[in-house]
Coordinates of C-alpha atoms and ligand atoms in Angstrom, one line a residue:
Chain V
M61 CA -13.1 29.0 -20.9
S62 CA -9.7 30.5 -20.7
L63 CA -6.9 28.7 -18.8
E64 CA -6.9 31.4 -16.0
I65 CA -10.6 30.9 -15.4
A66 CA -10.2 27.2 -15.4
F67 CA -7.4 27.4 -12.9
M68 CA -9.3 29.8 -10.6
Q69 CA -12.4 27.6 -10.9
L70 CA -10.2 24.6 -9.7
F71 CA -9.2 26.7 -6.8
N72 CA -12.8 27.6 -6.0
G73 CA -13.5 23.9 -5.5
V74 CA -10.8 23.9 -2.8
S75 CA -13.0 25.1 0.1
L76 CA -15.6 22.5 -0.7
F77 CA -12.9 19.9 -1.1
T78 CA -11.3 20.5 2.3
I79 CA -14.6 20.6 4.2
L80 CA -15.8 17.4 2.4
L81 CA -12.5 15.7 3.1
L82 CA -12.4 16.5 6.8
M83 CA -16.0 15.5 7.2
A84 CA -15.6 12.3 5.2
L85 CA -12.4 11.3 7.0
G86 CA -14.2 11.3 10.3
L87 CA -17.3 9.6 8.9
A88 CA -15.2 6.9 7.1
I89 CA -13.1 6.1 10.2
V90 CA -16.2 5.7 12.4
F91 CA -18.2 3.8 9.8
G92 CA -15.3 1.5 9.0
L93 CA -14.7 0.7 12.6
M94 CA -18.1 0.4 14.1
G95 CA -20.5 0.2 11.1
V96 CA -22.2 3.2 12.7
I97 CA -23.7 5.6 10.3
N98 CA -23.7 8.8 12.2
M99 CA -26.5 11.1 10.9
A100 CA -25.5 13.7 13.5
H101 CA -22.0 14.1 12.0
G102 CA -23.1 17.4 10.3
E103 CA -24.2 18.8 13.6
L104 CA -20.7 18.0 15.1
M105 CA -19.3 20.1 12.3
A106 CA -21.7 22.9 13.2
L107 CA -20.5 22.5 16.8
G108 CA -17.0 23.1 15.6
A109 CA -18.1 26.2 13.7
Y110 CA -19.9 27.6 16.8
V111 CA -16.9 26.9 19.0
T112 CA -14.8 28.8 16.5
Y113 CA -17.3 31.6 16.7
L114 CA -17.3 31.6 20.5
T115 CA -13.6 31.7 20.6
A116 CA -13.6 34.7 18.3
L117 CA -16.1 36.4 20.6
A118 CA -14.0 35.7 23.6
F119 CA -10.9 37.1 21.9
Q120 CA -12.8 40.2 20.9
A121 CA -13.9 40.7 24.5
V122 CA -10.8 39.8 26.3
A123 CA -7.9 40.3 24.0
P124 CA -8.9 42.3 20.9
G125 CA -5.3 42.9 20.1
A126 CA -4.7 39.2 19.6
M127 CA -7.5 38.8 17.0
E128 CA -4.9 38.1 14.3
I129 CA -4.0 34.8 15.9
Y130 CA -7.3 33.7 17.4
L131 CA -7.6 30.9 14.7
F132 CA -4.6 29.1 16.2
V133 CA -6.6 28.8 19.4
A134 CA -10.0 28.4 17.8
I135 CA -9.0 25.4 15.6
P136 CA -7.6 23.3 18.5
M137 CA -10.6 24.3 20.6
A138 CA -13.0 23.2 17.8
F139 CA -11.2 19.9 17.7
G140 CA -11.0 19.5 21.4
V141 CA -14.6 20.3 22.2
T142 CA -16.1 18.1 19.5
F143 CA -13.7 15.4 20.4
L144 CA -14.9 15.4 24.0
F145 CA -18.5 15.8 23.0
G146 CA -18.0 12.7 20.7
Y147 CA -16.4 10.8 23.5
V148 CA -19.3 11.4 25.8
L149 CA -21.8 10.7 23.1
E150 CA -20.3 7.3 22.3
K151 CA -20.1 6.3 26.0
G152 CA -23.6 7.5 26.9
F153 CA -25.6 7.0 23.7
I154 CA -24.1 5.4 20.6
C155 CA -22.7 2.4 22.4
W156 CA -26.2 1.1 23.0
F157 CA -26.9 0.8 19.3
Y158 CA -24.1 -1.3 18.0
N159 CA -25.1 -4.1 15.7
R160 CA -28.4 -2.3 15.1
P161 CA -27.8 -0.2 12.0
L162 CA -31.4 0.9 11.5
D163 CA -31.8 1.9 15.1
T164 CA -28.5 3.8 14.9
L165 CA -29.6 5.6 11.8
L166 CA -32.8 6.7 13.5
A167 CA -31.2 7.5 16.9
T168 CA -28.4 9.7 15.4
W169 CA -31.0 11.4 13.1
G170 CA -33.0 12.2 16.2
L171 CA -29.9 13.5 17.8
S172 CA -29.1 15.7 14.9
L173 CA -32.6 17.3 15.2
I174 CA -32.1 17.8 18.9
L175 CA -28.7 19.4 18.3
Q176 CA -30.1 21.7 15.6
Q177 CA -32.8 22.9 18.0
A178 CA -30.2 23.4 20.7
Y179 CA -28.1 25.6 18.4
R180 CA -31.2 27.6 17.5
S181 CA -32.0 28.2 21.2
I182 CA -28.5 29.1 22.1
F183 CA -27.3 31.0 19.0
G184 CA -30.5 32.0 17.3
A185 CA -31.8 31.0 13.9
Q186 CA -29.8 33.7 12.1
E187 CA -26.3 33.3 10.7
V188 CA -23.3 34.1 12.7
S189 CA -19.9 34.8 11.2
V190 CA -16.4 35.3 12.4
P191 CA -14.0 38.0 11.3
L192 CA -11.1 36.9 9.1
P193 CA -7.7 38.0 10.3
T194 CA -6.2 40.6 8.0
W195 CA -3.4 38.3 7.0
L196 CA -6.0 35.9 5.5
T197 CA -7.8 38.5 3.4
G198 CA -6.8 39.4 -0.1
A199 CA -5.2 37.1 -2.6
W200 CA -1.9 35.9 -3.8
E201 CA -1.1 36.7 -7.5
P202 CA 1.6 34.3 -8.7
V203 CA 1.1 35.4 -12.3
D204 CA -0.9 38.1 -13.9
G205 CA -4.6 37.3 -14.1
I206 CA -4.5 34.4 -11.5
Q207 CA -5.6 35.4 -8.0
L208 CA -5.5 32.8 -5.3
P209 CA -7.4 33.9 -2.1
L210 CA -5.2 33.6 0.9
N211 CA -7.9 32.0 3.2
R212 CA -8.2 29.1 0.7
I213 CA -4.4 28.7 0.7
F214 CA -4.5 28.5 4.5
I215 CA -7.3 25.9 4.6
I216 CA -5.5 23.7 2.1
G217 CA -2.4 23.9 4.3
L218 CA -4.5 23.1 7.4
T219 CA -6.2 20.2 5.7
I220 CA -2.9 18.7 4.5
V221 CA -1.6 18.9 8.1
V222 CA -4.7 17.2 9.5
A223 CA -4.8 14.5 6.8
V224 CA -1.1 13.7 7.3
S225 CA -1.7 13.6 11.1
V226 CA -4.5 11.2 10.7
Y227 CA -2.4 9.1 8.4
L228 CA 0.5 9.0 10.9
L229 CA -1.9 8.2 13.7
L230 CA -3.5 5.3 11.8
Y231 CA -0.3 3.8 10.4
R232 CA 2.4 4.8 12.8
T233 CA 1.0 4.5 16.3
R234 CA -0.2 1.7 18.6
W235 CA -3.6 3.4 18.7
G236 CA -3.8 3.3 14.9
L237 CA -2.8 -0.4 15.0
R238 CA -5.6 -1.1 17.4
M239 CA -8.1 0.8 15.3
R240 CA -7.1 -1.0 12.1
A241 CA -7.2 -4.4 13.8
V242 CA -10.7 -3.7 15.2
T243 CA -11.8 -2.5 11.8
Q244 CA -10.7 -5.7 10.2
N245 CA -12.0 -8.2 12.8
R246 CA -13.6 -6.9 15.9
A247 CA -14.1 -10.3 17.7
M248 CA -10.6 -11.4 17.0
S249 CA -9.1 -8.1 18.1
A250 CA -10.8 -8.6 21.5
A251 CA -9.6 -12.1 21.6
V252 CA -5.9 -11.0 21.2
G253 CA -6.4 -8.6 24.0
I254 CA -7.5 -5.3 22.5
D255 CA -9.9 -3.3 24.6
T256 CA -12.5 -2.8 21.8
K257 CA -14.7 -0.6 24.0
K258 CA -11.9 1.9 24.5
V259 CA -11.0 1.8 20.8
D260 CA -14.7 2.5 19.9
A261 CA -15.0 5.5 22.2
R262 CA -11.7 7.1 21.2
T263 CA -12.3 6.5 17.5
F264 CA -15.7 8.0 17.6
A265 CA -14.2 10.9 19.5
L266 CA -11.5 11.3 16.8
G267 CA -14.1 11.2 14.0
S268 CA -16.1 13.9 15.8
G269 CA -13.0 16.0 16.4
L270 CA -12.3 15.9 12.6
A271 CA -15.9 17.1 12.0
G272 CA -15.1 19.9 14.4
I273 CA -12.1 21.0 12.4
A274 CA -14.2 20.9 9.3
G275 CA -16.6 23.3 11.1
A276 CA -13.7 25.6 12.0
V277 CA -12.6 25.6 8.3
F278 CA -16.2 26.3 7.3
T279 CA -16.3 29.6 9.3
M280 CA -13.4 30.8 7.1
V281 CA -15.5 30.5 3.9
G282 CA -19.1 30.9 5.1
S283 CA -21.5 31.9 7.8
T284 CA -22.8 29.4 10.3
N285 CA -26.5 28.7 11.2
P286 CA -28.2 25.8 13.0
G287 CA -28.7 24.0 9.7
T288 CA -25.1 24.3 8.4
G289 CA -24.3 20.6 9.1
Q290 CA -27.2 19.5 6.9
L291 CA -25.6 21.2 3.9
Y292 CA -22.6 18.8 4.0
I293 CA -23.8 15.6 5.5
V294 CA -25.2 14.0 2.3
D295 CA -22.2 15.0 0.2
S296 CA -19.9 13.6 2.9
F297 CA -21.7 10.3 2.8
I298 CA -21.4 10.3 -1.0
V299 CA -17.6 10.9 -0.7
V300 CA -17.3 8.0 1.7
V301 CA -19.3 5.5 -0.3
F302 CA -17.7 6.7 -3.6
G303 CA -14.1 6.5 -2.2
G304 CA -14.6 3.1 -0.5
V305 CA -14.5 2.7 3.2
Q306 CA -11.0 1.7 4.7
S307 CA -9.1 3.6 2.0
L308 CA -7.6 6.9 3.2
I309 CA -6.3 7.8 -0.3
G310 CA -9.7 6.8 -1.7
T311 CA -11.4 9.3 0.6
V312 CA -9.0 12.0 -0.5
M313 CA -9.4 11.3 -4.2
S314 CA -13.2 11.0 -3.9
A315 CA -13.5 14.2 -2.0
F316 CA -11.5 16.0 -4.6
A317 CA -13.4 14.5 -7.5
I318 CA -16.8 15.3 -6.0
A319 CA -15.9 18.8 -4.9
Q320 CA -14.4 19.7 -8.2
T321 CA -17.3 18.2 -10.2
Q322 CA -19.8 20.0 -8.0
T323 CA -18.1 23.4 -8.2
S324 CA -17.5 23.2 -12.0
L325 CA -21.0 21.9 -12.7
E326 CA -22.4 24.7 -10.6
Y327 CA -20.5 27.1 -12.8
L328 CA -22.2 25.7 -15.8
L329 CA -25.6 24.5 -14.5
S330 CA -27.8 25.4 -11.5
G331 CA -26.9 24.1 -8.0
S332 CA -29.5 21.5 -7.8
L333 CA -29.0 20.3 -11.3
A334 CA -25.3 20.0 -10.5
K335 CA -26.1 17.9 -7.4
A336 CA -28.4 15.6 -9.4
T337 CA -25.8 15.1 -12.1
I338 CA -23.2 14.1 -9.4
L339 CA -25.6 11.6 -7.8
L340 CA -26.2 10.1 -11.2
L341 CA -22.4 9.8 -11.9
V342 CA -21.9 8.2 -8.4
I343 CA -24.7 5.7 -9.0
V344 CA -23.2 4.7 -12.3
V345 CA -19.7 4.3 -10.8
L346 CA -21.0 2.3 -7.9
Y347 CA -22.9 0.1 -10.3
F348 CA -19.6 -1.0 -11.8
R349 CA -17.6 -0.8 -8.6
P350 CA -20.0 -1.6 -5.7
N351 CA -17.3 -1.3 -3.0
G352 CA -16.3 2.2 -4.1
L353 CA -13.7 3.5 -6.5
F354 CA -10.7 2.6 -4.3
A355 CA -11.9 -0.5 -2.5
V356 CA -9.1 -2.4 -0.8
K357 CA -8.4 -5.7 -2.5
Q358 CA -7.9 -8.6 -0.2
R359 CA -7.8 -12.4 -0.3
S360 CA -10.8 -13.9 1.5
Chain P
M179 CA -4.9 -23.7 36.4
L180 CA -8.0 -23.4 34.1
R181 CA -11.2 -24.8 35.5
I182 CA -14.4 -25.1 33.5
D183 CA -17.5 -25.9 35.7
K184 CA -20.9 -27.1 34.4
L185 CA -20.6 -24.9 31.3
D186 CA -23.7 -24.5 29.1
V187 CA -23.5 -22.7 25.8
R188 CA -26.3 -22.1 23.4
Y189 CA -27.0 -20.7 19.9
G190 CA -30.5 -19.2 20.4
D191 CA -32.5 -22.1 21.7
S192 CA -30.2 -24.9 20.6
K193 CA -28.0 -26.3 23.4
V194 CA -24.6 -26.9 21.9
I195 CA -22.5 -27.4 25.0
Q196 CA -24.2 -29.0 28.1
D197 CA -22.9 -29.4 31.6
V198 CA -19.2 -29.6 30.7
T199 CA -16.7 -29.8 33.5
F200 CA -13.0 -30.2 33.2
E201 CA -9.6 -28.8 34.3
V202 CA -6.4 -28.1 32.6
G203 CA -3.5 -28.3 35.0
T204 CA -0.3 -26.2 35.3
Q205 CA 1.9 -26.8 32.2
E206 CA -0.5 -29.6 31.2
C207 CA -1.6 -30.1 27.6
V208 CA -5.2 -31.3 27.1
A209 CA -6.5 -32.4 23.7
L210 CA -10.2 -31.9 23.1
M211 CA -11.3 -34.4 20.4
G212 CA -14.5 -34.8 18.5
R213 CA -16.0 -35.1 15.1
N214 CA -17.2 -32.1 13.0
G215 CA -20.0 -30.2 14.6
M216 CA -19.7 -31.7 18.0
G217 CA -19.1 -28.4 19.7
K218 CA -15.3 -28.0 20.0
T219 CA -15.2 -24.5 18.6
T220 CA -18.3 -23.4 20.5
L221 CA -16.7 -24.6 23.8
L222 CA -13.4 -22.8 23.1
K223 CA -15.1 -19.6 22.0
A224 CA -17.1 -19.6 25.2
I225 CA -13.9 -20.1 27.2
I226 CA -12.1 -17.1 25.5
G227 CA -15.3 -15.1 25.5
M228 CA -16.0 -14.7 21.8
H229 CA -19.4 -16.4 22.5
P230 CA -21.4 -15.9 25.7
S231 CA -21.9 -18.8 28.0
H232 CA -25.4 -19.5 29.2
A233 CA -24.5 -21.0 32.6
G234 CA -21.5 -22.3 34.4
S235 CA -18.1 -21.0 35.2
V236 CA -14.7 -20.4 33.6
R237 CA -12.0 -19.9 36.2
L238 CA -8.3 -19.2 35.7
E239 CA -6.3 -19.6 38.9
S240 CA -9.6 -19.0 40.8
V241 CA -10.4 -15.7 38.9
E242 CA -13.9 -16.0 37.5
L243 CA -13.8 -15.1 33.8
A244 CA -17.3 -16.2 32.6
N245 CA -18.8 -12.7 32.4
L246 CA -15.7 -10.8 31.3
P247 CA -15.1 -9.5 27.7
S248 CA -12.4 -11.4 25.7
Y249 CA -9.8 -8.7 26.2
E250 CA -10.1 -9.0 30.0
R251 CA -9.6 -12.8 29.8
V252 CA -6.5 -12.2 27.7
R253 CA -5.3 -9.8 30.4
Q254 CA -5.9 -12.5 33.0
G255 CA -3.8 -15.0 31.0
L256 CA -5.7 -16.8 28.2
A257 CA -4.7 -16.7 24.6
F258 CA -6.5 -18.0 21.6
V259 CA -5.5 -19.4 18.2
P260 CA -8.9 -19.7 16.4
Q261 CA -10.0 -22.2 13.8
G262 CA -9.3 -20.7 10.4
R263 CA -6.5 -18.5 12.0
M264 CA -8.4 -15.2 11.6
I265 CA -5.3 -13.3 10.8
F266 CA -5.8 -9.5 10.3
P267 CA -5.5 -9.6 6.5
L268 CA -4.4 -6.0 5.8
L269 CA -1.9 -5.8 8.6
T270 CA 1.6 -6.9 8.0
V271 CA 3.0 -10.0 9.8
E272 CA 4.9 -7.7 12.2
Q273 CA 1.7 -5.7 12.9
N274 CA -0.3 -8.9 13.4
I275 CA 2.1 -10.0 16.1
Q276 CA 2.2 -6.5 17.7
A277 CA -1.6 -6.4 17.9
G278 CA -1.3 -9.3 20.3
M279 CA 1.1 -7.4 22.6
E280 CA -1.4 -5.5 24.7
N281 CA -0.3 -7.2 27.9
S282 CA 3.2 -5.8 27.5
G283 CA 2.0 -2.5 26.1
G284 CA 3.5 -2.9 22.7
G285 CA 7.1 -2.4 21.9
E286 CA 9.6 -4.7 20.1
I287 CA 8.6 -8.2 19.2
P288 CA 10.5 -10.6 21.5
Q289 CA 13.3 -12.4 19.8
Y290 CA 12.1 -15.9 20.8
V291 CA 9.1 -15.5 18.5
F292 CA 11.4 -15.3 15.4
D293 CA 13.7 -18.0 16.9
F294 CA 10.7 -20.4 16.9
F295 CA 9.2 -19.1 13.6
P296 CA 12.1 -17.9 11.4
V297 CA 9.8 -17.7 8.4
L298 CA 7.8 -15.0 10.1
H299 CA 10.9 -12.9 10.3
E300 CA 11.5 -13.4 6.6
M301 CA 7.9 -12.4 5.9
R302 CA 7.5 -9.7 8.5
L303 CA 6.6 -6.9 6.1
R304 CA 4.2 -9.0 4.1
K305 CA 0.4 -8.6 4.5
G306 CA -1.1 -11.3 6.7
G307 CA -3.7 -12.0 4.1
N308 CA -1.0 -13.0 1.6
L309 CA 0.6 -15.8 3.6
S310 CA 0.0 -19.5 3.0
G311 CA -2.3 -21.5 5.4
G312 CA 0.7 -22.9 7.3
Q313 CA 2.4 -19.6 7.6
Q314 CA -0.8 -18.0 8.8
Q315 CA -1.1 -20.8 11.4
M316 CA 2.4 -19.9 12.8
L317 CA 1.5 -16.2 12.7
A318 CA -1.7 -16.9 14.7
I319 CA 0.3 -18.8 17.3
A320 CA 2.9 -16.1 17.5
R321 CA 0.2 -13.5 17.9
A322 CA -1.2 -15.5 20.8
L323 CA 2.2 -16.2 22.4
V324 CA 3.2 -12.6 22.7
S325 CA 0.5 -11.9 25.3
N326 CA 2.5 -14.2 27.6
P327 CA -0.4 -16.5 28.3
K328 CA -0.8 -18.9 31.2
V329 CA -3.1 -21.1 29.0
L330 CA -2.8 -21.2 25.3
I331 CA -6.0 -22.3 23.6
L332 CA -5.8 -23.7 20.0
D333 CA -8.8 -24.7 17.8
E334 CA -7.9 -27.3 15.2
P335 CA -4.4 -26.0 14.4
T336 CA -3.8 -28.9 12.0
E337 CA -6.8 -28.2 9.8
G338 CA -5.8 -27.6 6.2
I339 CA -2.1 -28.1 6.9
Q340 CA 0.1 -30.6 5.1
P341 CA 1.5 -33.6 7.1
S342 CA 5.1 -32.6 7.2
I343 CA 4.2 -29.2 8.7
I344 CA 1.9 -30.9 11.2
K345 CA 4.9 -32.8 12.6
E346 CA 6.9 -29.6 12.8
L347 CA 3.9 -27.9 14.5
A348 CA 3.8 -30.6 17.2
R349 CA 7.5 -30.2 17.8
T350 CA 7.2 -26.5 18.1
L351 CA 4.3 -26.6 20.5
N352 CA 6.1 -29.0 22.7
A353 CA 9.3 -26.9 22.7
L354 CA 7.3 -23.8 23.4
R355 CA 5.4 -25.3 26.3
K356 CA 8.6 -26.5 27.8
E357 CA 10.4 -23.2 27.3
R358 CA 7.6 -20.7 28.1
G359 CA 5.9 -22.9 30.7
F360 CA 2.2 -22.4 29.8
S361 CA -0.6 -24.9 29.7
I362 CA -2.3 -25.9 26.4
L363 CA -5.9 -26.7 25.5
V364 CA -6.1 -27.8 21.9
S365 CA -9.1 -29.1 19.9
E366 CA -8.2 -31.8 17.4
Q367 CA -9.5 -34.4 15.0
V368 CA -6.1 -35.8 14.1
L369 CA -5.3 -38.4 16.8
S370 CA -1.6 -38.8 15.9
F371 CA -1.1 -35.0 16.5
A372 CA -3.0 -35.1 19.7
L373 CA -0.9 -38.0 20.9
E374 CA 2.3 -36.1 20.1
V375 CA 1.4 -33.0 22.1
A376 CA -1.2 -34.0 24.8
D377 CA -0.9 -35.4 28.3
R378 CA -4.6 -36.1 28.4
V379 CA -7.3 -36.6 25.8
I380 CA -10.9 -35.7 26.2
V381 CA -13.6 -36.8 23.7
I382 CA -16.6 -34.6 23.2
D383 CA -19.8 -35.9 21.5
R384 CA -22.9 -33.8 20.8
G385 CA -21.9 -31.2 23.3
S386 CA -21.0 -33.4 26.3
F387 CA -17.9 -35.2 27.4
V388 CA -18.0 -38.9 26.8
H389 CA -14.5 -40.2 27.3
E390 CA -11.3 -39.1 29.0
E391 CA -7.9 -40.8 29.3
R392 CA -4.3 -40.1 30.0
R393 CA -2.0 -40.5 27.0
E394 CA -0.1 -43.4 28.6
Q395 CA -3.2 -45.5 29.1
L396 CA -5.0 -44.4 25.9
D397 CA -6.9 -47.0 24.0
E398 CA -6.5 -45.7 20.5
E399 CA -9.2 -47.9 19.0
K400 CA -11.7 -46.6 21.5
V401 CA -10.9 -43.0 20.7
K402 CA -10.9 -43.6 17.0
A403 CA -14.4 -45.2 17.3
F404 CA -15.6 -41.9 18.7
L405 CA -14.0 -39.9 15.9
T406 CA -15.4 -41.9 13.0
V407 CA -19.0 -41.6 11.9
Ligands
ATP285 N1 -23.4 -19.3 14.7 C1 -24.0 -20.5 14.9 N2 -25.4 -20.5 15.0 C2 -26.1 -21.6 15.3 N3 -25.6 -22.8 15.4 C3 -24.2 -22.9 15.3 C4 -23.4 -21.8 15.1 N4 -22.1 -22.2 15.1 C5 -22.1 -23.5 15.3 N5 -23.4 -24.0 15.4 C6 -23.8 -25.3 15.7 O1 -23.2 -25.7 16.9 C7 -22.7 -27.1 16.8 C8 -21.3 -27.2 17.2 O2 -20.5 -26.4 16.2 P1 -18.9 -26.2 16.4 O3 -18.5 -25.3 15.4 O4 -18.7 -25.9 17.8 O5 -18.4 -27.7 16.1 P2 -16.9 -28.2 16.0 O6 -16.8 -29.3 16.8 O7 -16.0 -27.0 16.2 O8 -16.8 -28.6 14.5 P3 -15.6 -28.6 13.4 O9 -14.8 -29.8 13.7 O10 -16.3 -28.7 12.1 O11 -14.9 -27.3 13.6 C9 -23.0 -27.5 15.3 O12 -24.2 -28.3 15.3 C10 -23.2 -26.2 14.6 O13 -24.1 -26.4 13.6
MG286 MG1 -14.6 -26.1 15.0

């Protein structure tokens, strides 16, 4: 394999990396805070993708001249709608299942089926896709023989912006402080005055919103159908478990490692064989580091 | 100020606190004494709302708190320093204190905190989990203080702390009470500490009150008899 191919292969892994990272960030935050495994997280991503699609349709109908910039409306819309949806979901549904992990698993799995069916009824079973603005088509050729697709460069930039924002929110704001306190000790957080119910709802909404952004990113590299979320949910879980909950940097590294391994192995082996190999690797790593690759060390 | 009426607390079917009634007056300090396993922690957790009470009432200045979540009770004016401190291990000292500042909506840590606990200022960027037991105790008190409580509740603050620091702790609590003007409810097994801080001593045995005395009239031998097996 020549150096150019290796480099472009690395870049191919980027779209998977960004989607996995955005998905896993949301999952990890929610799981770390509430111990809730949200099986419907993939459908929240699909919701973000459909919102992006609807925004594109709206632009085409109302302001076709502004299609070049619709993404700058669609991405915040995808975040906002899934954020609100997540907020309502937590208040009306998830909050009944705290401290019952198995029930949560089943309930959110049921929810994921309902959502998939809803998407099928509303948008049909076939794939829908959005047009890419012209400034995102084509590739950048920094040196001869290396072509970097512009849409991938864009989603890397977007993911960096989102990841940095999440970091700043968690580590530089009072809301982040509340979220981290509740993650570390829920009962004590309430006993120092933190409104844990409010933190739960907003955190769940934030995690959902991140899935929505992942959905918006997905539309730039693939076509959406009602089962789109299912494609990524298992991999996102693997990223979270592999990286270790409560470690932002762990999630980033783990998403990168898994996306790159997956993409490179797919180049060499078949898709399902690649997936099986990754699962095997993850199991081996977790055998030696049960709390994930980047588990936070702390005195008990 | 804080009035507990006919409080019952259970773990499943086992009745741990039964028919407990007492009051903590304005700016008063009450020490709750009892041997291991007599129900001190259970009672205090029921007062702050970390454990549900089965029956009875918890009132602060006639506001009924018994069915409110802990954070509402803190808003009403209770603050809690738990047994074992329960510091947020991955937050810095500064962030641990800030976590307790919900009533004032965050912002700068008030200067008096560092005046009383200079060591916390020195260690403010250290992770809470990396402090010594004594430092964690001060941090837990600071974290409770910054909610500007009307009643400060402490669960065995002397546990696992060396004698010289215990003396300092008693002095600090007395000074804080005087300066900040709150009431204190503190559970203890160390009688000498209780006598240094408390106006009144209540002895709890197997979930019920068995003895109560003001400090001036306290019969040390009698209390000691309750505290030894
Ligand atoms: N989570 C629990 N589930 C069941 N029983 C419990 C639980 N916690 C405490 N108990 C029981 O309740 C009783 C009172 O315990 P509690 O912790 O309130 O005692 P304590 O006076 O604080 O003791 P110590 O001085 O050791 O802290 C004990 O018999 C204990 O075994
Ligand atoms: Mg106790």
